[in-house]
Amino acid sequence: GAGVSQSPSNKVTEKGKDVELRCDPISGHTALYWYRQSLGQGLEFLIYFQGNSAPDKSGLPSDRFSAERTGGSVSTLTIQRTQQEDSAVYLCASSLAGGQALAYGYTFGSGTRLTVV
Amino acid sequence: AQSVTQLDSHVSVSEGTPVLLRCNYSSSYSPSLFWYVQHPNKGLQLLLKYTSAATLVKGINGFEAEFKKSETSFHLTKPSAHMSDAAEYFCVVSTQGAQKLVFGQGTRLTINP
């Protein structure tokens, strides 16, 4: 598609429930990133996928968080047993790989606003 | 490790006056630097980027930034603010190999009529 698509745009869930957030990157972009933006905070890196390589999971805050990317395209971020501190906007971005990302830039989706009540 | 520090959490200017948003970076190698803008309830939009070409970078909507290695700075400027510039601005550095972006804490720009 023309841009990075994220769904849902808003999600309200009860504490303790699991949630899945979806990201559909730009066609042809091999790199995909998840970031979290909490109220009053900057953007926090969560995870990075590049092609068929093992993902960089160094930013995932706990083992309740996981992500996968099927077929090198769509990605799903899963949060298990949600907590109130998980409330944030979750942003997905995609880019061409490596140096091409710097030349052509990263494109962000509009995000999923997650509220845990 | 790479990092960026945005020196002001909030900047307020009058419409038609210059804008200066300050950013200092820390990097162990020649960095790639970006400025992104986020309007309320909108996604992040790339304003401009520096990738070791010209040190004065021009972006969209009249914004520009100058890479100064001696000062480790990448300040964002605009000669004349417009009401539509009111938003959150993020200074960003890319890690070597471009695996991830490291964001500053953001500067909220308010434009007074």
Coordinates of C-alpha atoms in Angstrom, one line a residue:
Chain A
G1 CA 0.0 0.0 0.0
A2 CA 0.9 3.7 -0.1
G3 CA 1.7 3.9 3.6
V4 CA 2.3 1.9 6.8
S5 CA -1.1 0.7 8.0
Q6 CA -1.8 -0.2 11.7
S7 CA -4.8 -1.7 13.2
P8 CA -6.7 -1.2 15.3
S9 CA -6.3 2.6 15.7
N10 CA -7.6 2.4 19.2
K11 CA -7.9 -0.5 21.6
V12 CA -9.3 -0.5 25.2
T13 CA -8.7 -3.7 27.1
E14 CA -9.1 -5.0 30.6
K15 CA -6.1 -5.6 32.7
G16 CA -4.9 -9.2 32.4
K17 CA -6.2 -9.7 28.9
D18 CA -4.0 -10.3 25.8
V19 CA -4.0 -8.0 22.9
E20 CA -2.7 -8.2 19.3
L21 CA -1.6 -5.1 17.3
R22 CA -1.1 -5.4 13.6
C23 CA 1.3 -3.6 11.2
D24 CA 1.2 -3.8 7.4
P25 CA 4.4 -2.2 6.1
I26 CA 5.0 -0.5 2.7
S27 CA 5.3 -3.1 0.0
G28 CA 9.0 -3.8 -0.7
H29 CA 10.2 -2.6 2.6
T30 CA 12.3 -5.3 4.2
A31 CA 12.9 -3.6 7.6
L32 CA 10.1 -3.2 10.1
Y33 CA 10.2 -1.6 13.5
W34 CA 8.0 -1.3 16.6
Y35 CA 8.2 1.6 18.9
R36 CA 6.2 2.6 22.0
Q37 CA 5.3 6.2 22.9
S38 CA 4.1 6.6 26.5
L39 CA 2.4 9.7 27.8
G40 CA 5.0 12.4 28.4
Q41 CA 7.8 10.2 27.1
G42 CA 9.8 9.9 24.0
L43 CA 9.7 7.0 21.6
E44 CA 11.0 3.7 23.0
F45 CA 12.4 1.1 20.6
L46 CA 10.8 -2.3 21.0
I47 CA 11.9 -4.7 18.2
Y48 CA 13.4 -4.7 14.7
F49 CA 12.9 -7.1 11.8
Q50 CA 15.1 -7.2 8.8
G51 CA 14.3 -9.7 6.1
N52 CA 14.8 -13.3 7.2
S53 CA 17.3 -12.4 9.9
A54 CA 16.7 -13.0 13.5
P55 CA 14.9 -10.0 15.0
D56 CA 16.5 -7.6 17.3
K57 CA 14.3 -7.9 20.4
S58 CA 16.5 -5.9 22.7
G59 CA 13.9 -3.3 23.4
L60 CA 11.1 -5.5 24.5
P61 CA 10.3 -4.5 28.1
S62 CA 9.3 -8.0 29.4
D63 CA 8.5 -11.5 28.4
R64 CA 4.9 -10.5 28.1
F65 CA 5.8 -8.8 24.9
S66 CA 6.4 -10.7 21.7
A67 CA 6.3 -10.0 18.0
E68 CA 6.4 -11.9 14.8
R69 CA 6.5 -11.1 11.1
T70 CA 5.0 -13.6 8.7
G71 CA 6.3 -13.9 5.2
G72 CA 8.5 -10.8 5.6
S73 CA 5.5 -8.6 5.5
V74 CA 2.7 -8.1 8.1
S75 CA 3.8 -8.0 11.7
T76 CA 1.9 -8.6 14.9
L77 CA 2.9 -7.3 18.3
T78 CA 1.3 -9.3 21.1
I79 CA 1.1 -8.2 24.7
Q80 CA 0.0 -10.9 27.2
R81 CA -1.6 -10.3 30.5
T82 CA -1.8 -6.6 29.9
Q83 CA -0.9 -4.1 32.7
Q84 CA -1.9 -0.5 33.1
E85 CA 1.6 0.6 32.5
D86 CA 1.3 -0.9 29.0
S87 CA -1.0 1.9 28.1
A88 CA 0.7 3.8 25.3
V89 CA 0.7 4.5 21.6
Y90 CA 2.4 1.7 19.7
L91 CA 4.0 2.8 16.4
C92 CA 5.2 0.7 13.6
A93 CA 7.6 1.9 10.9
S94 CA 9.1 0.3 7.8
S95 CA 12.0 1.1 5.6
L96 CA 14.3 -0.3 2.9
A97 CA 17.3 -2.1 4.4
G98 CA 20.5 -0.6 5.9
G99 CA 22.0 2.3 4.1
Q100 CA 18.9 2.6 1.9
A101 CA 16.9 3.4 5.0
L102 CA 19.1 6.4 5.5
A103 CA 18.8 7.5 2.0
Y104 CA 15.0 7.0 1.6
G105 CA 13.9 7.4 5.2
Y106 CA 11.6 5.5 7.5
T107 CA 7.8 5.7 7.2
F108 CA 5.7 5.5 10.3
G109 CA 2.1 4.4 10.7
S110 CA -0.4 6.4 12.6
G111 CA -0.2 4.1 15.6
T112 CA -2.4 2.0 17.9
R113 CA -3.5 3.8 21.0
L114 CA -3.8 1.1 23.7
T115 CA -5.6 1.8 26.9
V116 CA -5.6 -0.8 29.7
V117 CA -8.3 -0.3 32.3
Chain B
A1 CA 26.0 4.2 22.1
Q2 CA 24.1 6.8 20.2
S3 CA 21.9 9.4 21.9
V4 CA 20.2 12.7 21.3
T5 CA 19.3 15.4 23.8
Q6 CA 16.6 18.0 23.0
L7 CA 17.5 20.9 25.1
D8 CA 13.9 22.3 25.5
S9 CA 10.8 20.4 26.3
H10 CA 8.6 23.3 25.3
V11 CA 9.2 26.3 23.0
S12 CA 6.6 29.0 22.5
V13 CA 7.0 31.6 19.7
S14 CA 4.7 34.2 18.1
E15 CA 3.4 33.7 14.6
G16 CA 5.8 35.2 12.0
T17 CA 8.9 35.0 14.3
P18 CA 11.8 32.6 14.0
V19 CA 11.8 29.1 15.4
L20 CA 14.8 27.4 17.0
L21 CA 14.6 23.9 18.3
R22 CA 17.8 22.6 19.8
C23 CA 19.3 19.2 19.6
N24 CA 22.7 17.8 20.7
Y25 CA 23.8 14.3 19.7
S26 CA 26.3 11.8 21.0
S27 CA 27.7 9.2 18.6
S28 CA 30.9 7.2 18.3
Y29 CA 30.8 7.4 14.6
S30 CA 29.6 9.8 11.9
P31 CA 25.9 9.9 12.6
S32 CA 22.8 10.0 10.5
L33 CA 20.3 12.5 12.0
F34 CA 16.7 13.3 11.5
W35 CA 14.0 15.6 12.6
Y36 CA 10.4 14.2 12.7
V37 CA 7.2 16.1 13.5
Q38 CA 4.1 14.7 15.1
H39 CA 0.9 16.7 14.9
P40 CA -1.8 15.9 17.5
N41 CA -3.3 12.4 16.9
K42 CA -1.2 12.0 13.8
G43 CA 1.7 9.8 12.8
L44 CA 5.3 10.9 12.6
Q45 CA 6.4 12.8 9.5
L46 CA 9.9 13.2 8.4
L47 CA 11.0 16.9 8.2
L48 CA 14.5 16.4 7.0
K49 CA 17.6 14.2 7.4
Y50 CA 21.4 14.5 7.4
T51 CA 23.4 11.6 6.1
S52 CA 26.9 13.0 5.7
A53 CA 26.3 15.1 2.6
A54 CA 25.8 18.9 2.9
T55 CA 25.8 20.1 6.5
L56 CA 22.9 22.5 5.9
V57 CA 19.9 20.4 5.2
K58 CA 16.6 21.8 3.9
G59 CA 13.4 20.1 4.7
I60 CA 9.7 20.4 4.1
N61 CA 7.5 23.4 5.2
G62 CA 10.5 25.8 5.3
F63 CA 12.4 24.0 8.0
E64 CA 16.2 23.5 7.9
A65 CA 18.9 22.2 10.1
E66 CA 22.6 22.5 10.3
F67 CA 24.9 19.7 11.3
K68 CA 27.8 21.1 13.4
K69 CA 30.3 18.4 14.3
S70 CA 32.4 20.6 16.5
E71 CA 29.4 21.4 18.6
T72 CA 27.7 18.0 18.2
S73 CA 24.5 19.8 17.4
F74 CA 21.7 19.5 14.8
H75 CA 19.4 22.4 15.6
L76 CA 16.1 22.9 13.7
T77 CA 15.2 26.3 12.5
K78 CA 12.5 28.1 10.5
P79 CA 12.6 31.8 9.6
S80 CA 8.9 32.6 10.2
A81 CA 6.6 30.4 12.3
H82 CA 3.1 29.6 11.1
M83 CA 0.2 28.5 13.2
S84 CA 0.2 25.1 11.5
D85 CA 3.7 24.4 12.8
A86 CA 2.3 23.8 16.3
A87 CA 3.3 20.2 17.0
E88 CA 5.8 17.9 18.8
Y89 CA 9.2 17.7 17.2
F90 CA 11.7 14.9 17.7
C91 CA 15.4 14.8 17.0
V92 CA 16.5 11.3 16.0
V93 CA 19.9 9.6 15.5
S94 CA 20.3 6.3 13.6
T95 CA 22.4 3.5 14.9
Q96 CA 25.3 2.3 12.8
G97 CA 23.9 0.0 10.1
A98 CA 20.5 1.8 10.5
Q99 CA 19.0 -1.0 12.6
K100 CA 17.2 1.4 14.9
L101 CA 16.3 5.0 15.5
V102 CA 17.1 6.6 18.9
F103 CA 14.6 9.4 19.7
G104 CA 15.0 12.5 21.8
Q105 CA 12.4 13.3 24.4
G106 CA 10.7 15.7 22.0
T107 CA 10.0 19.5 22.0
R108 CA 6.5 20.8 22.0
L109 CA 6.2 23.9 19.8
T110 CA 3.4 26.3 20.5
I111 CA 2.7 29.2 18.2
N112 CA 1.0 32.3 19.6
P113 CA -1.2 34.4 17.4

